[in-house]
Each structure stands twice: as structure tokens, then as C-alpha cells.
Amino acid sequence: MVLFSAIDVSKTYASQQALTNVSISVEQGTIFGLLGPNGAGKTTLIRIINQITAPDSGSVYFEGRPLKSTDISQIGYLPEERGLYKKMKVGEQALYLGQLKGLSRHDAMKELKMWFEKFEITPWWDKKVMELSKGMQQKVQFICTVLHKPQLLIFDEPFSGFDPINADLITQEILRLKNEGATIIFSTHNMESVEQLCDHIALIDKSKKILDGPTTQIRENFKTNTFDITYRGSLNVDEAYFAAKYKILSHEQNGHGNKLHVQNLHDGTSQDLIKDLVNQVEIISFNEVIPSMNEVFIKVVKQNI
Amino acid sequence: MNKILLILKREYTTRVQKKSFIILTLLMPIILSAILFLPAYFMSMNDEQQHTIAVYDGSSIFLGRLESTNLAAYKFIPKDEYLALKKDIKQSSYYALLIIEPNFLTTNAVQIASGNNIPYDLKSQIQDKIKSIVEKDKMAEVVRQTAIPDLEKKIELTKTHIRLDTIKVGSNGDSQKSSTEIGMVLGYIFGFMIYIFIFLYGTMVMQGVMEEKQSRIVEVIISSVKPFQLMMGKIIGIALVGLTQFALWVILSMAIFGFSKNFYPDHSKKQQIQNIMEQKQDIIQQDSSEAQLDKMQEIIGMTDTVNFPLIIGCFIFFFIGGYLLYSSMFAAVGSAIDAQEDAQQFMLPISLPIILSIMVMMSALKNPEGSMAFWFSMIPFTSPIVMMSRIPFGVPAWQLLLSMALLVITFVGMVWVTARIYRTGILMYGKKPSWREIGKWLTYKS
């Protein structure tokens, strides 16, 4: 089931086109990666989902019907530009933010106690925010985002400011929330975490969506028929037959566990390559090279001029 | 609505709990009463110091007739001592030397020589004393010459002190004593208070908006509430802080005033004044003191006839109205800028009408019925201050209602405009916007 969808959404600021006919569709219970270079229009789209701003044209649907103002309580948003009241106490502030999302003071308190214990930050309750480190503040902000158990969570660069241990903690929490049925829109420049977390991605560049699809399929689509092979024995790659079929990208021969990085120039399958190789050498490992999201990102954005 | 209440509560409680709020709230009435009471207190203290003054009386008119007072003890000295003293009065034990030349009756002049600066009080006391003795002698001479019985008493009776009562006639014919002075003082106090409150709490709103923008919490909050709710919650919350402070000031001032009235000036001071006056037996002095006492009593009596419920009611209305009008503009400025330094350029057009109001108020106090006072008490940007300064003098109901209605209409319109600037401004980081850009924000779709 589609939890959220935007259809043909456009938005223009004074001199700048922020979004041009962008459509996305987010399946319930999945993590949707919203990618794009700086200034591409991601934040505008996220603000439209949060009803902070409205599209000039196009429509936005939540649970299959047009998004309405009360849906705010079903959305949790961790903006990239985020902060807390510096002079307010951590606990009071978290309670306040929870209540603004529609929780009663009592429920907010109950949830907060649970989260503070889970993140082992109960002693911070009466501290002022300005006494906390940036990472500590981020933890509090994460809690405030998920506190009201929203159906749709939007994380914009959730890992910035975290050390690897806390980043892992947050990753585990995001995955747990997904398993419990939450739908997550995830915007980041960290492509490793996209590969790790996202089921589906959309890439926006210069206000337009230029790529959309399941993460694994997109990476499949960007395959270049390249393979990594480790073998034993001696391989003669200079034969005209071999050179016409394959492009050697790198070839390391050190007698033991030789490595070959090769691209199949024609539409031959991996089977063909294996056949060509097994005649000469003993194959230890054979891997098809699937491009990382990082490579896909750079390739797509560079092409989109 | 519920969310505005939440925001309002946070804005209110965090500010009321601040140390600066508590200190200012407690200190203000103390400072105020200190300003009112200390000068009076010190004046009564100073009287205690008595100086010894040497008198050389060449005319022999005053010999033995200058009685010591609280300020001075007189000691008559012969001519040779006077000549010696004249040279080094500084080294002598006398505070000053009063010289009355033999030809005094023709010159009507005396001299006082001293190494110190003679205080004004002492100077005028000596002057009055000599004057009254000379007048008494002249009077006695006239009485002796004319031989009219009881002439002295009769002349005394011709002296008359005139009191001028101004009567305020209401529309239904009832009349009330009023006082221009009271009107001016109250008008000034209330007009000035609105001025201070608008600036103080208006800039507080601006600071609050900037704090939210700078700390980047604003995007978190407006994903939960509408920017309009955030802005109004903040504005109303801070208005309540202002009203709380005002109420506490009134209560504390009344408490301090009542307390100090009981325990200090009344009995001791009155006794003191009476003692001084008895000592002086000085007709003119007594006369002016009497007039002053009259005035005091009159003013105290008059404050009872001032319509305080109306004034306080109007004060609260014009404070809230003026504050809402201006604080919404301050909120818009706070949303448009990133740093305090950029505030000046946008503050100026807001501050100008407020400062203009204070200037108009000064002249409205002198002429509360004038056309300048009238028009500026109708224009919503100046009416809170100018109208407030007119109210103690009595303002026709239709003018008051019209002014209030115009103020309400304007602030509703202004809140609409500023809310549109605000909701765009709070999400704009980086460069300082131009007026043109801010104008464009008005047309953005929310």
C-alpha cells in the first residue's frame, strides 16, 4: 500500500524553480531514499510533505487521500537544520515538543522515560540543552522526532554529528522502527547508508526527478558488465580472441591468487567469461561488480547537465 | 487553538522564571519609590546642621533681634573684632560673617562673607529675616504716625491667598473638581509606560523569534504547528509577561508607598515642619508654606476624583492594542534577519512612529483638546501613546471608541501582513533580504 505520494508537484520561489513536476510514491513499511545534490529541491519537497509550505501545482496524498492539516501528528520530521532551545531543560523541552505533536503531557512523559532509559540519557533530564554536546543534542532531537509514534518519519541527514557508535545506534533504531511498520523518508549524502537502509530511492537534481526505483534494481541497471576474478595458474590475455571480447581494466599476476578486473565488451553473459577462463586457469572467486550508490549518484548527476 | 495555548504557556513560563524578570520586577518599584522619597528624606536630614554666624551691625538696628534658627546661630561682634575677622574669616571659628553697614537703611543691602559656599536655604533665611525686621519697624513707624487703632492687624487681614479650583463638567451636568497638573502627571506616566512597554516587549518578541531562527528549532516546531500559531503564541505569551510585570509593579508600589507612608514622613515630618514654621514666625514664609500645603491637600483630594478604573482599563486596552500592532512588526523583523546587527535597518521604520508618538504626547499634554492631539490619537500607530496621555483629562466617548476601533482594525490587518512575512522569513537563512524581497514574500502561497 502506498502511504504517501506526490503527483506532478511544482514549486517556484521568487527567482528559482525549486521543484518541477516531481512525482514520488512511498510504500508503507519501507525506507525511501530521497537523494540529490545540494540545492536540488529535496528540502522543498520535504517541507511540502510537512505542510510547512504548499506546492504551486500538483497534489499530495497521504493514505490515499489528499494530505490534510491533521496529518501533521502522523508525521515525524528531523530537519537538516535543527536545533533546540538552548536555555531550556532537556526534559521540559522534549515534553513540549511531544505535546506540540498532539501527545498528552502524561503520554509524552511515559514515552520519554522509556526512550531516555533506552538511550541511557536519563541523567540529562534536568540539564540545559546548552550544556550538552552536539551529539547529545542530536540524540534528544531524534527522540523528539519519533516520540509520538508517527506513521511517516522523515530524516534529513540523521547521522550528522554522531560518532560511529551512536550512528550505529540510530541506524539500528531506524531499522527497528521500520520493522514495527513505520514508513521512512530518508535524505542523505551518505551513499553507504543509502545502500544499507533504503529499499527505494528517488534522485532529484535541478528541481527534477532524474532517477527513481528500488535500490537494488537501480544498481543492477548501472552495471557495466564488469567482473572481478581471482584465479590460479597462468592466463594469456593477449590473444586477439580475448582482446576483442574483453577489456582488461587491471591485471595483477603475482603467481599466487592472481587478480583480473575485466569488462565484457559485448552482451555476453558471465557464463561466457567463465567458459573462456576455465580452459586456462583455476578460478578461485568470480564476482560481478555492481556499482555503489556513490558511483550511480555521481554518474547520473554529472550526465544531467 | 490548543497548540497556541501550549506555545503561549512556554513563552510565558520560561520568561517569568528568568532571573532578569524577577530582578527587574522587584527592583523597579524600589528604585521608583527611592526616586520619590529620598530627596524629601535628605531635605529633612540636612536641616539639622546649625552654623555660627558672626554679625557686625554698624546700623545697630538688629542688635539682639536675630534669633538663632535651625540653620544659624547669630553672634554679634563689635567693630574692632569685625575688622580683625574681616581679614581672615577662613581661619576663624565662624562659618560666615554678616556685615550690616551703618548706612544700611539707605542702601537696603547687607553682605555676607564666608570661606564656604553659603547654602541657598541659609541665604534666603537671612534675607527673609532681615526683610521682616525692617518691614516690622517700618510698619510700626507708620502705625505710630497715623495713630489708627489696630492698623497692624487690619493690614495683616488684607493679605489674601487665592485658590483656583478647576471644575470638570460632565455631559449630564454633574461637576467634578479636576486638576490640570494631575492630568498632566497621569497622562505623562501612562503614555510613557505604553512607550516603554511597546519597546521593551516588542523587542523581546523580536529576540524570541531570532532565537528560534538562530538555534534552528523553528523548522522542528513549524512541522508541528502553523507559523501563525507560533507567532501568535509568542506574542500573546509575552503580552501576558508584560501585564504580569505591570500588575506586580502596581501592587508592589502600592505596598511600598503604603508602608513608607505609615512609618516615615507623616508624624515626624509634620512635626518638623511645624517646628520650623513656629521658629520662623515669618509671614511670607508661612504664607507660601500654607499655599503649598493647600496644594498638596488639593492634589491628594483630587486623586480620589480621578477615574482610575477607566484609566487602568484604557491603559490595558491601549497597551495590548499598541503592543499587538508593534510586536507583530517586530516579529516580522526578527524573522527576516539572521543576526542582531541586521536589525537596525528594519527597526528604524518601526521605531519612528513610536518616537514620534512620544513627541506628540508632550504637546498633547499641554493641549489635550488640540487638533494635533486629536489626529494623532486617532492614527493607530501613534494612538496608544497619544490617546493614553489624553485620557486623564477626559476624552469624549466617541473619540475613544473610534480610536479603539481603528486600532483593532489596523492590528488585525497588520498581523495578517506580518504573519505572511514571518512564515517565509523564519525559513530563510543566509543573506539579509531587501525590502523588495520581503514584499514578494507576501504573495507566496503557504
PDB file of N, CA and C in Angstrom, chain B residues 244-329:
ATOM      1  N   THR B 244       1.748  40.882  33.584  1.00  0.00           N
ATOM      2  CA  THR B 244       2.128  40.384  34.911  1.00  0.00           C
ATOM      3  C   THR B 244       3.075  41.365  35.578  1.00  0.00           C
ATOM      4  N   GLN B 245       4.051  41.821  34.794  1.00  0.00           N
ATOM      5  CA  GLN B 245       5.023  42.748  35.354  1.00  0.00           C
ATOM      6  C   GLN B 245       4.341  44.046  35.792  1.00  0.00           C
ATOM      7  N   PHE B 246       3.445  44.530  34.940  1.00  0.00           N
ATOM      8  CA  PHE B 246       2.723  45.762  35.265  1.00  0.00           C
ATOM      9  C   PHE B 246       1.932  45.587  36.550  1.00  0.00           C
ATOM     10  N   ALA B 247       1.198  44.470  36.636  1.00  0.00           N
ATOM     11  CA  ALA B 247       0.367  44.218  37.828  1.00  0.00           C
ATOM     12  C   ALA B 247       1.242  44.148  39.077  1.00  0.00           C
ATOM     13  N   LEU B 248       2.381  43.458  38.950  1.00  0.00           N
ATOM     14  CA  LEU B 248       3.270  43.340  40.113  1.00  0.00           C
ATOM     15  C   LEU B 248       3.834  44.698  40.509  1.00  0.00           C
ATOM     16  N   TRP B 249       4.143  45.504  39.490  1.00  0.00           N
ATOM     17  CA  TRP B 249       4.653  46.843  39.780  1.00  0.00           C
ATOM     18  C   TRP B 249       3.626  47.668  40.549  1.00  0.00           C
ATOM     19  N   VAL B 250       2.377  47.601  40.073  1.00  0.00           N
ATOM     20  CA  VAL B 250       1.319  48.369  40.741  1.00  0.00           C
ATOM     21  C   VAL B 250       1.166  47.908  42.183  1.00  0.00           C
ATOM     22  N   ILE B 251       1.097  46.586  42.360  1.00  0.00           N
ATOM     23  CA  ILE B 251       0.885  46.049  43.707  1.00  0.00           C
ATOM     24  C   ILE B 251       2.070  46.393  44.610  1.00  0.00           C
ATOM     25  N   LEU B 252       3.285  46.161  44.104  1.00  0.00           N
ATOM     26  CA  LEU B 252       4.471  46.421  44.927  1.00  0.00           C
ATOM     27  C   LEU B 252       4.611  47.900  45.258  1.00  0.00           C
ATOM     28  N   SER B 253       4.347  48.759  44.252  1.00  0.00           N
ATOM     29  CA  SER B 253       4.473  50.192  44.502  1.00  0.00           C
ATOM     30  C   SER B 253       3.487  50.638  45.561  1.00  0.00           C
ATOM     31  N   MET B 254       2.254  50.102  45.447  1.00  0.00           N
ATOM     32  CA  MET B 254       1.247  50.499  46.431  1.00  0.00           C
ATOM     33  C   MET B 254       1.668  50.013  47.801  1.00  0.00           C
ATOM     34  N   ALA B 255       2.215  48.810  47.867  1.00  0.00           N
ATOM     35  CA  ALA B 255       2.647  48.262  49.150  1.00  0.00           C
ATOM     36  C   ALA B 255       3.757  49.126  49.740  1.00  0.00           C
ATOM     37  N   ILE B 256       4.754  49.453  48.917  1.00  0.00           N
ATOM     38  CA  ILE B 256       5.884  50.255  49.411  1.00  0.00           C
ATOM     39  C   ILE B 256       5.397  51.637  49.825  1.00  0.00           C
ATOM     40  N   PHE B 257       4.533  52.221  48.985  1.00  0.00           N
ATOM     41  CA  PHE B 257       4.027  53.557  49.263  1.00  0.00           C
ATOM     42  C   PHE B 257       3.260  53.572  50.582  1.00  0.00           C
ATOM     43  N   GLY B 258       2.380  52.576  50.721  1.00  0.00           N
ATOM     44  CA  GLY B 258       1.574  52.494  51.928  1.00  0.00           C
ATOM     45  C   GLY B 258       2.440  52.276  53.155  1.00  0.00           C
ATOM     46  N   PHE B 259       3.417  51.417  53.024  1.00  0.00           N
ATOM     47  CA  PHE B 259       4.322  51.080  54.110  1.00  0.00           C
ATOM     48  C   PHE B 259       5.117  52.308  54.558  1.00  0.00           C
ATOM     49  N   SER B 260       5.719  52.968  53.576  1.00  0.00           N
ATOM     50  CA  SER B 260       6.581  54.088  53.953  1.00  0.00           C
ATOM     51  C   SER B 260       5.755  55.274  54.448  1.00  0.00           C
ATOM     52  N   LYS B 261       4.513  55.382  53.980  1.00  0.00           N
ATOM     53  CA  LYS B 261       3.670  56.483  54.422  1.00  0.00           C
ATOM     54  C   LYS B 261       3.359  56.331  55.909  1.00  0.00           C
ATOM     55  N   ASN B 262       3.131  55.075  56.284  1.00  0.00           N
ATOM     56  CA  ASN B 262       2.807  54.815  57.686  1.00  0.00           C
ATOM     57  C   ASN B 262       3.972  55.117  58.603  1.00  0.00           C
ATOM     58  N   PHE B 263       5.148  54.743  58.106  1.00  0.00           N
ATOM     59  CA  PHE B 263       6.205  54.661  59.098  1.00  0.00           C
ATOM     60  C   PHE B 263       7.159  55.847  59.042  1.00  0.00           C
ATOM     61  N   TYR B 264       7.169  56.572  57.902  1.00  0.00           N
ATOM     62  CA  TYR B 264       8.150  57.648  57.962  1.00  0.00           C
ATOM     63  C   TYR B 264       7.640  59.075  57.808  1.00  0.00           C
ATOM     64  N   PRO B 265       7.162  59.591  56.732  1.00  0.00           N
ATOM     65  CA  PRO B 265       7.124  61.057  56.731  1.00  0.00           C
ATOM     66  C   PRO B 265       6.043  61.658  57.626  1.00  0.00           C
ATOM     67  N   ASP B 266       4.913  60.960  57.763  1.00  0.00           N
ATOM     68  CA  ASP B 266       3.747  61.609  58.345  1.00  0.00           C
ATOM     69  C   ASP B 266       3.984  62.351  59.656  1.00  0.00           C
ATOM     70  N   HIS B 267       4.211  61.592  60.725  1.00  0.00           N
ATOM     71  CA  HIS B 267       4.263  62.229  62.047  1.00  0.00           C
ATOM     72  C   HIS B 267       5.528  63.066  62.210  1.00  0.00           C
ATOM     73  N   SER B 268       6.645  62.431  62.064  1.00  0.00           N
ATOM     74  CA  SER B 268       7.909  63.127  62.327  1.00  0.00           C
ATOM     75  C   SER B 268       8.049  64.351  61.415  1.00  0.00           C
ATOM     76  N   LYS B 269       7.719  64.149  60.137  1.00  0.00           N
ATOM     77  CA  LYS B 269       7.926  65.227  59.187  1.00  0.00           C
ATOM     78  C   LYS B 269       7.006  66.411  59.483  1.00  0.00           C
ATOM     79  N   LYS B 270       5.750  66.090  59.759  1.00  0.00           N
ATOM     80  CA  LYS B 270       4.786  67.149  60.020  1.00  0.00           C
ATOM     81  C   LYS B 270       5.228  67.973  61.229  1.00  0.00           C
ATOM     82  N   GLN B 271       5.634  67.250  62.261  1.00  0.00           N
ATOM     83  CA  GLN B 271       6.090  67.894  63.475  1.00  0.00           C
ATOM     84  C   GLN B 271       7.255  68.827  63.163  1.00  0.00           C
ATOM     85  N   GLN B 272       8.160  68.299  62.351  1.00  0.00           N
ATOM     86  CA  GLN B 272       9.346  69.060  61.975  1.00  0.00           C
ATOM     87  C   GLN B 272       8.961  70.353  61.262  1.00  0.00           C
ATOM     88  N   ILE B 273       8.075  70.200  60.282  1.00  0.00           N
ATOM     89  CA  ILE B 273       7.672  71.370  59.505  1.00  0.00           C
ATOM     90  C   ILE B 273       7.040  72.412  60.421  1.00  0.00           C
ATOM     91  N   GLN B 274       6.197  71.908  61.355  1.00  0.00           N
ATOM     92  CA  GLN B 274       5.542  72.841  62.271  1.00  0.00           C
ATOM     93  C   GLN B 274       6.557  73.574  63.138  1.00  0.00           C
ATOM     94  N   ASN B 275       7.519  72.785  63.655  1.00  0.00           N
ATOM     95  CA  ASN B 275       8.562  73.386  64.480  1.00  0.00           C
ATOM     96  C   ASN B 275       9.280  74.497  63.740  1.00  0.00           C
ATOM     97  N   ILE B 276       9.657  74.168  62.520  1.00  0.00           N
ATOM     98  CA  ILE B 276      10.398  75.144  61.727  1.00  0.00           C
ATOM     99  C   ILE B 276       9.566  76.405  61.543  1.00  0.00           C
ATOM    100  N   MET B 277       8.283  76.181  61.240  1.00  0.00           N
ATOM    101  CA  MET B 277       7.459  77.351  60.957  1.00  0.00           C
ATOM    102  C   MET B 277       7.237  78.201  62.191  1.00  0.00           C
ATOM    103  N   GLU B 278       7.098  77.533  63.336  1.00  0.00           N
ATOM    104  CA  GLU B 278       6.928  78.294  64.571  1.00  0.00           C
ATOM    105  C   GLU B 278       8.163  79.141  64.863  1.00  0.00           C
ATOM    106  N   GLN B 279       9.309  78.503  64.665  1.00  0.00           N
ATOM    107  CA  GLN B 279      10.562  79.200  64.882  1.00  0.00           C
ATOM    108  C   GLN B 279      10.657  80.444  64.018  1.00  0.00           C
ATOM    109  N   LYS B 280      10.249  80.276  62.795  1.00  0.00           N
ATOM    110  CA  LYS B 280      10.442  81.357  61.838  1.00  0.00           C
ATOM    111  C   LYS B 280       9.533  82.542  62.119  1.00  0.00           C
ATOM    112  N   GLN B 281       8.303  82.240  62.433  1.00  0.00           N
ATOM    113  CA  GLN B 281       7.323  83.311  62.632  1.00  0.00           C
ATOM    114  C   GLN B 281       7.412  84.309  61.485  1.00  0.00           C
ATOM    115  N   ASP B 282       7.539  83.783  60.362  1.00  0.00           N
ATOM    116  CA  ASP B 282       7.840  84.587  59.194  1.00  0.00           C
ATOM    117  C   ASP B 282       6.612  84.594  58.317  1.00  0.00           C
ATOM    118  N   ILE B 283       6.045  85.769  58.135  1.00  0.00           N
ATOM    119  CA  ILE B 283       4.739  85.853  57.473  1.00  0.00           C
ATOM    120  C   ILE B 283       4.784  85.282  56.058  1.00  0.00           C
ATOM    121  N   ILE B 284       5.759  85.747  55.316  1.00  0.00           N
ATOM    122  CA  ILE B 284       5.803  85.357  53.910  1.00  0.00           C
ATOM    123  C   ILE B 284       6.072  83.869  53.766  1.00  0.00           C
ATOM    124  N   GLN B 285       7.093  83.415  54.534  1.00  0.00           N
ATOM    125  CA  GLN B 285       7.442  82.009  54.513  1.00  0.00           C
ATOM    126  C   GLN B 285       6.221  81.161  54.832  1.00  0.00           C
ATOM    127  N   GLN B 286       5.555  81.574  55.900  1.00  0.00           N
ATOM    128  CA  GLN B 286       4.395  80.841  56.359  1.00  0.00           C
ATOM    129  C   GLN B 286       3.326  80.820  55.278  1.00  0.00           C
ATOM    130  N   ASP B 287       3.193  81.951  54.644  1.00  0.00           N
ATOM    131  CA  ASP B 287       2.165  82.073  53.614  1.00  0.00           C
ATOM    132  C   ASP B 287       2.406  81.071  52.490  1.00  0.00           C
ATOM    133  N   SER B 288       3.657  81.028  52.016  1.00  0.00           N
ATOM    134  CA  SER B 288       3.917  80.145  50.883  1.00  0.00           C
ATOM    135  C   SER B 288       3.828  78.692  51.321  1.00  0.00           C
ATOM    136  N   SER B 289       4.256  78.398  52.550  1.00  0.00           N
ATOM    137  CA  SER B 289       4.135  77.028  53.042  1.00  0.00           C
ATOM    138  C   SER B 289       2.670  76.623  53.080  1.00  0.00           C
ATOM    139  N   GLU B 290       1.851  77.589  53.525  1.00  0.00           N
ATOM    140  CA  GLU B 290       0.424  77.321  53.594  1.00  0.00           C
ATOM    141  C   GLU B 290      -0.131  76.994  52.213  1.00  0.00           C
ATOM    142  N   ALA B 291       0.303  77.808  51.252  1.00  0.00           N
ATOM    143  CA  ALA B 291      -0.164  77.592  49.888  1.00  0.00           C
ATOM    144  C   ALA B 291       0.261  76.209  49.400  1.00  0.00           C
ATOM    145  N   GLN B 292       1.504  75.859  49.761  1.00  0.00           N
ATOM    146  CA  GLN B 292       1.984  74.551  49.332  1.00  0.00           C
ATOM    147  C   GLN B 292       1.166  73.441  49.976  1.00  0.00           C
ATOM    148  N   LEU B 293       0.890  73.610  51.252  1.00  0.00           N
ATOM    149  CA  LEU B 293       0.102  72.601  51.941  1.00  0.00           C
ATOM    150  C   LEU B 293      -1.265  72.478  51.308  1.00  0.00           C
ATOM    151  N   ASP B 294      -1.837  73.630  50.990  1.00  0.00           N
ATOM    152  CA  ASP B 294      -3.133  73.659  50.318  1.00  0.00           C
ATOM    153  C   ASP B 294      -3.091  72.797  49.071  1.00  0.00           C
ATOM    154  N   LYS B 295      -2.055  73.084  48.285  1.00  0.00           N
ATOM    155  CA  LYS B 295      -1.879  72.410  47.000  1.00  0.00           C
ATOM    156  C   LYS B 295      -1.801  70.902  47.218  1.00  0.00           C
ATOM    157  N   MET B 296      -0.966  70.520  48.181  1.00  0.00           N
ATOM    158  CA  MET B 296      -0.777  69.102  48.465  1.00  0.00           C
ATOM    159  C   MET B 296      -2.106  68.447  48.789  1.00  0.00           C
ATOM    160  N   GLN B 297      -2.836  69.106  49.686  1.00  0.00           N
ATOM    161  CA  GLN B 297      -4.105  68.539  50.102  1.00  0.00           C
ATOM    162  C   GLN B 297      -5.059  68.440  48.926  1.00  0.00           C
ATOM    163  N   GLU B 298      -4.987  69.482  48.102  1.00  0.00           N
ATOM    164  CA  GLU B 298      -5.864  69.530  46.940  1.00  0.00           C
ATOM    165  C   GLU B 298      -5.567  68.356  46.014  1.00  0.00           C
ATOM    166  N   ILE B 299      -4.277  68.153  45.777  1.00  0.00           N
ATOM    167  CA  ILE B 299      -3.875  67.105  44.851  1.00  0.00           C
ATOM    168  C   ILE B 299      -4.259  65.740  45.393  1.00  0.00           C
ATOM    169  N   ILE B 300      -4.026  65.567  46.707  1.00  0.00           N
ATOM    170  CA  ILE B 300      -4.399  64.286  47.305  1.00  0.00           C
ATOM    171  C   ILE B 300      -5.902  64.088  47.201  1.00  0.00           C
ATOM    172  N   GLY B 301      -6.653  65.154  47.428  1.00  0.00           N
ATOM    173  CA  GLY B 301      -8.098  65.080  47.298  1.00  0.00           C
ATOM    174  C   GLY B 301      -8.503  64.764  45.861  1.00  0.00           C
ATOM    175  N   MET B 302      -7.769  65.369  44.937  1.00  0.00           N
ATOM    176  CA  MET B 302      -8.095  65.232  43.523  1.00  0.00           C
ATOM    177  C   MET B 302      -7.870  63.811  43.029  1.00  0.00           C
ATOM    178  N   THR B 303      -6.812  63.164  43.521  1.00  0.00           N
ATOM    179  CA  THR B 303      -6.544  61.810  43.040  1.00  0.00           C
ATOM    180  C   THR B 303      -7.735  60.909  43.320  1.00  0.00           C
ATOM    181  N   ASP B 304      -8.526  61.269  44.336  1.00  0.00           N
ATOM    182  CA  ASP B 304      -9.714  60.463  44.597  1.00  0.00           C
ATOM    183  C   ASP B 304     -10.763  60.641  43.506  1.00  0.00           C
ATOM    184  N   THR B 305     -10.753  61.809  42.885  1.00  0.00           N
ATOM    185  CA  THR B 305     -11.777  62.039  41.859  1.00  0.00           C
ATOM    186  C   THR B 305     -11.326  61.563  40.477  1.00  0.00           C
ATOM    187  N   VAL B 306     -10.056  61.218  40.315  1.00  0.00           N
ATOM    188  CA  VAL B 306      -9.587  60.704  39.027  1.00  0.00           C
ATOM    189  C   VAL B 306     -10.228  59.352  38.786  1.00  0.00           C
ATOM    190  N   ASN B 307     -10.685  59.145  37.540  1.00  0.00           N
ATOM    191  CA  ASN B 307     -11.382  57.900  37.215  1.00  0.00           C
ATOM    192  C   ASN B 307     -10.370  56.789  36.953  1.00  0.00           C
ATOM    193  N   PHE B 308      -9.835  56.228  38.039  1.00  0.00           N
ATOM    194  CA  PHE B 308      -8.795  55.215  37.871  1.00  0.00           C
ATOM    195  C   PHE B 308      -9.252  53.959  37.142  1.00  0.00           C
ATOM    196  N   PRO B 309     -10.456  53.442  37.434  1.00  0.00           N
ATOM    197  CA  PRO B 309     -10.872  52.244  36.670  1.00  0.00           C
ATOM    198  C   PRO B 309     -10.848  52.494  35.165  1.00  0.00           C
ATOM    199  N   LEU B 310     -11.332  53.676  34.737  1.00  0.00           N
ATOM    200  CA  LEU B 310     -11.329  53.977  33.304  1.00  0.00           C
ATOM    201  C   LEU B 310      -9.897  54.052  32.791  1.00  0.00           C
ATOM    202  N   ILE B 311      -9.039  54.736  33.523  1.00  0.00           N
ATOM    203  CA  ILE B 311      -7.665  54.911  33.062  1.00  0.00           C
ATOM    204  C   ILE B 311      -6.947  53.570  32.984  1.00  0.00           C
ATOM    205  N   ILE B 312      -7.095  52.761  34.027  1.00  0.00           N
ATOM    206  CA  ILE B 312      -6.433  51.456  34.029  1.00  0.00           C
ATOM    207  C   ILE B 312      -7.001  50.579  32.913  1.00  0.00           C
ATOM    208  N   GLY B 313      -8.321  50.620  32.765  1.00  0.00           N
ATOM    209  CA  GLY B 313      -8.961  49.839  31.694  1.00  0.00           C
ATOM    210  C   GLY B 313      -8.428  50.257  30.334  1.00  0.00           C
ATOM    211  N   CYS B 314      -8.396  51.571  30.089  1.00  0.00           N
ATOM    212  CA  CYS B 314      -7.888  52.079  28.817  1.00  0.00           C
ATOM    213  C   CYS B 314      -6.416  51.736  28.655  1.00  0.00           C
ATOM    214  N   PHE B 315      -5.681  51.821  29.759  1.00  0.00           N
ATOM    215  CA  PHE B 315      -4.254  51.503  29.687  1.00  0.00           C
ATOM    216  C   PHE B 315      -4.068  50.076  29.198  1.00  0.00           C
ATOM    217  N   ILE B 316      -4.829  49.157  29.792  1.00  0.00           N
ATOM    218  CA  ILE B 316      -4.677  47.749  29.392  1.00  0.00           C
ATOM    219  C   ILE B 316      -5.071  47.575  27.930  1.00  0.00           C
ATOM    220  N   PHE B 317      -6.167  48.244  27.519  1.00  0.00           N
ATOM    221  CA  PHE B 317      -6.590  48.116  26.120  1.00  0.00           C
ATOM    222  C   PHE B 317      -5.536  48.672  25.170  1.00  0.00           C
ATOM    223  N   PHE B 318      -5.080  49.888  25.441  1.00  0.00           N
ATOM    224  CA  PHE B 318      -4.129  50.506  24.504  1.00  0.00           C
ATOM    225  C   PHE B 318      -2.758  49.845  24.587  1.00  0.00           C
ATOM    226  N   PHE B 319      -2.441  49.329  25.761  1.00  0.00           N
ATOM    227  CA  PHE B 319      -1.189  48.577  25.853  1.00  0.00           C
ATOM    228  C   PHE B 319      -1.275  47.349  24.964  1.00  0.00           C
ATOM    229  N   ILE B 320      -2.368  46.566  25.109  1.00  0.00           N
ATOM    230  CA  ILE B 320      -2.499  45.340  24.324  1.00  0.00           C
ATOM    231  C   ILE B 320      -2.593  45.668  22.839  1.00  0.00           C
ATOM    232  N   GLY B 321      -3.433  46.676  22.507  1.00  0.00           N
ATOM    233  CA  GLY B 321      -3.598  47.042  21.099  1.00  0.00           C
ATOM    234  C   GLY B 321      -2.302  47.518  20.479  1.00  0.00           C
ATOM    235  N   GLY B 322      -1.651  48.463  21.150  1.00  0.00           N
ATOM    236  CA  GLY B 322      -0.409  49.005  20.615  1.00  0.00           C
ATOM    237  C   GLY B 322       0.673  47.955  20.565  1.00  0.00           C
ATOM    238  N   TYR B 323       0.703  47.151  21.601  1.00  0.00           N
ATOM    239  CA  TYR B 323       1.706  46.091  21.656  1.00  0.00           C
ATOM    240  C   TYR B 323       1.494  45.080  20.528  1.00  0.00           C
ATOM    241  N   LEU B 324       0.246  44.663  20.306  1.00  0.00           N
ATOM    242  CA  LEU B 324      -0.020  43.676  19.247  1.00  0.00           C
ATOM    243  C   LEU B 324       0.390  44.236  17.895  1.00  0.00           C
ATOM    244  N   LEU B 325       0.029  45.505  17.678  1.00  0.00           N
ATOM    245  CA  LEU B 325       0.358  46.139  16.405  1.00  0.00           C
ATOM    246  C   LEU B 325       1.874  46.132  16.185  1.00  0.00           C
ATOM    247  N   TYR B 326       2.593  46.599  17.193  1.00  0.00           N
ATOM    248  CA  TYR B 326       4.038  46.747  17.007  1.00  0.00           C
ATOM    249  C   TYR B 326       4.781  45.424  17.137  1.00  0.00           C
ATOM    250  N   SER B 327       4.350  44.569  18.081  1.00  0.00           N
ATOM    251  CA  SER B 327       5.112  43.339  18.268  1.00  0.00           C
ATOM    252  C   SER B 327       4.997  42.444  17.048  1.00  0.00           C
ATOM    253  N   SER B 328       3.856  42.516  16.323  1.00  0.00           N
ATOM    254  CA  SER B 328       3.766  41.689  15.118  1.00  0.00           C
ATOM    255  C   SER B 328       4.775  42.190  14.086  1.00  0.00           C
ATOM    256  N   MET B 329       5.015  43.521  14.087  1.00  0.00           N
ATOM    257  CA  MET B 329       6.034  44.037  13.165  1.00  0.00           C
ATOM    258  C   MET B 329       7.423  43.626  13.639  1.00  0.00           C
TER     259      MET B 329
END
